Amino acid sequence: MTTTETPNGLHHRNIKSHQTEEISSHVGGHHNLHEEDLRQWEKHAQKVKLEVLEQVQDQLSHILDKALTESVQPFTKIQPTTNGKTTKTPSSRSQRMDDGKVFMDRPSLLDELFEINHIRTIYHMFIAVLLIFCLSTLAVDYIDEGRLVLEFDMLFFAFGKLQTVTLAWFVMFVYTLFVPYCSLVLWGSMYHRFPSKLGLSLGMGLLLSAVQYCVLGHFPIHVVVYHQLPPASRFIVILEQIRFLMKSYSFIRETVPVVMKNPTKEGESPRFPTFSSYLYFLFCPTLIYRESYPRNNHIRWKYVGVTLGMILGCLFYGYFILVRLCIPVFRPATNQPFSKRTMVLAVFHSILPGIMLLLLCFFAFLHCWLNLFGELLRFADRMFYKDWWNSTSFANYYRTWNVVVHDWLYYYGYRDFLSLSKRKCRTAAMLSVFIVSAVVHEYALTMGFGFFYPVMFCLFAVFGVVFNFTMNDKRQSPVFNVIMWACLFLGQGVQVCLYCQEWYAQIHCPRTGNSFLELVTPRSWSCSYQG
């Protein structure tokens, strides 16, 4: 009995174990499919989460901006002064005009970061590099010429003819101070009583535009070209020309709608911005006009002295970078039309001085220069830039690199374009702002260097637009911050290389005629000389 039952028992157990394996394999396969579905669902949920967060962030930002604007307005009626007394100022146009930029009391980001010892050490490292540049220049001068005297011939040359520069600036300043303000008062006093408001506005606008073209358009260019100003002096005149144009436009743009929307009663004279507020606006570090701004209670004279010292230090820093890293490379005894090899090597050699010059320009102007005027004028809103160095997209970089200019372009270019197109052409509005900015940058460089070589325009209007749409705010990975910095390094190398080559080509191979083709064709493409 037992011998016949054993094989049957084994057979049943084998069948049962086989069925168990099939069931377990089926369950395992089903479990794998379930895990795959979960992964797909998690990816989808993460994508939806990012989209929802982006929309919520935009809505919250709009709500908070509106709430902040409304909360700031009541406090603008009372402003502290230096002696502790309070003065009442009108609040209807003080902080907000047509839902515009809100000014508030806030320090510059680097001033806050320099309170941290780790960040301040980086600042000390740059000072140490400046000292090394000084020592290397002294050593080279002693070895080559047997002397220990630092000469700044190139610096004196670059800032030459300052008398002419001062006179040109004074003419532009006096014009900007009186003509736009008087034009507004004249137009505003007649606007609500004139039978044809449109005809009056068009006539006054065309007349003011014609005078603007003569004084702020043609006059600075004539001074730069006729007097053959050196490079730094050229840049002073041209940049001040652009600043006065932007300031006067902001003043007219912000005050005209207010006058139009507030008709005066019989026997009353129209209310215009005070002349002192306009004068203050011409010097304060912002391009957006307001009748009043948040003000500090006192001037920190120690801060003024330190900031002025940093500006001078940056000036000498830039001088040493050019003398030690650029001139020895791009001013050889002989020059041949560049080949691919020499071009690539020159670009990569220019990356270090290029990025150092970029950081110096940012620190010297956007931090030190603007904070210097902000402190002297007790201007409390010091957000002239944001943390652009942390950007993972070029869209964010363009918004945070220079907040002062970005605000002007955003409110008077992008937003006005959208309002005219009834918010239907966002891409066209963005492209128009990019093109205008690229043209103005290229104009400043062309007039400053004295030759036309649209390197900046191509990098800004072509590559800048492409990067703005491809590397947008959805790119949050640190990898994109590395890519952004790599692009900045390469772009600065290209600019320093090409502009230095063209500078010396213009010297050794001057133009033989004044035809349009010769004016716009870079000399470095065909120049060949031997010293």
mmCIF file of C-alpha atoms in Angstrom, residues 192-193 262-270:
data_model
loop_
_atom_site.group_PDB
_atom_site.id
_atom_site.type_symbol
_atom_site.label_atom_id
_atom_site.label_comp_id
_atom_site.label_asym_id
_atom_site.label_seq_id
_atom_site.Cartn_x
_atom_site.Cartn_y
_atom_site.Cartn_z
ATOM 1 C CA HIS A 192 -8.195 120.997 -21.106
ATOM 2 C CA ARG A 193 -9.071 124.405 -22.615
ATOM 3 C CA ASN A 262 -7.385 115.097 -14.083
ATOM 4 C CA PRO A 263 -9.247 118.045 -15.649
ATOM 5 C CA THR A 264 -9.112 121.264 -13.684
ATOM 6 C CA LYS A 265 -12.118 123.211 -12.465
ATOM 7 C CA GLU A 266 -12.786 126.774 -13.526
ATOM 8 C CA GLY A 267 -10.490 129.241 -11.858
ATOM 9 C CA GLU A 268 -8.007 126.549 -10.843
ATOM 10 C CA SER A 269 -4.597 126.089 -12.361
ATOM 11 C CA PRO A 270 -3.432 122.580 -13.293
#
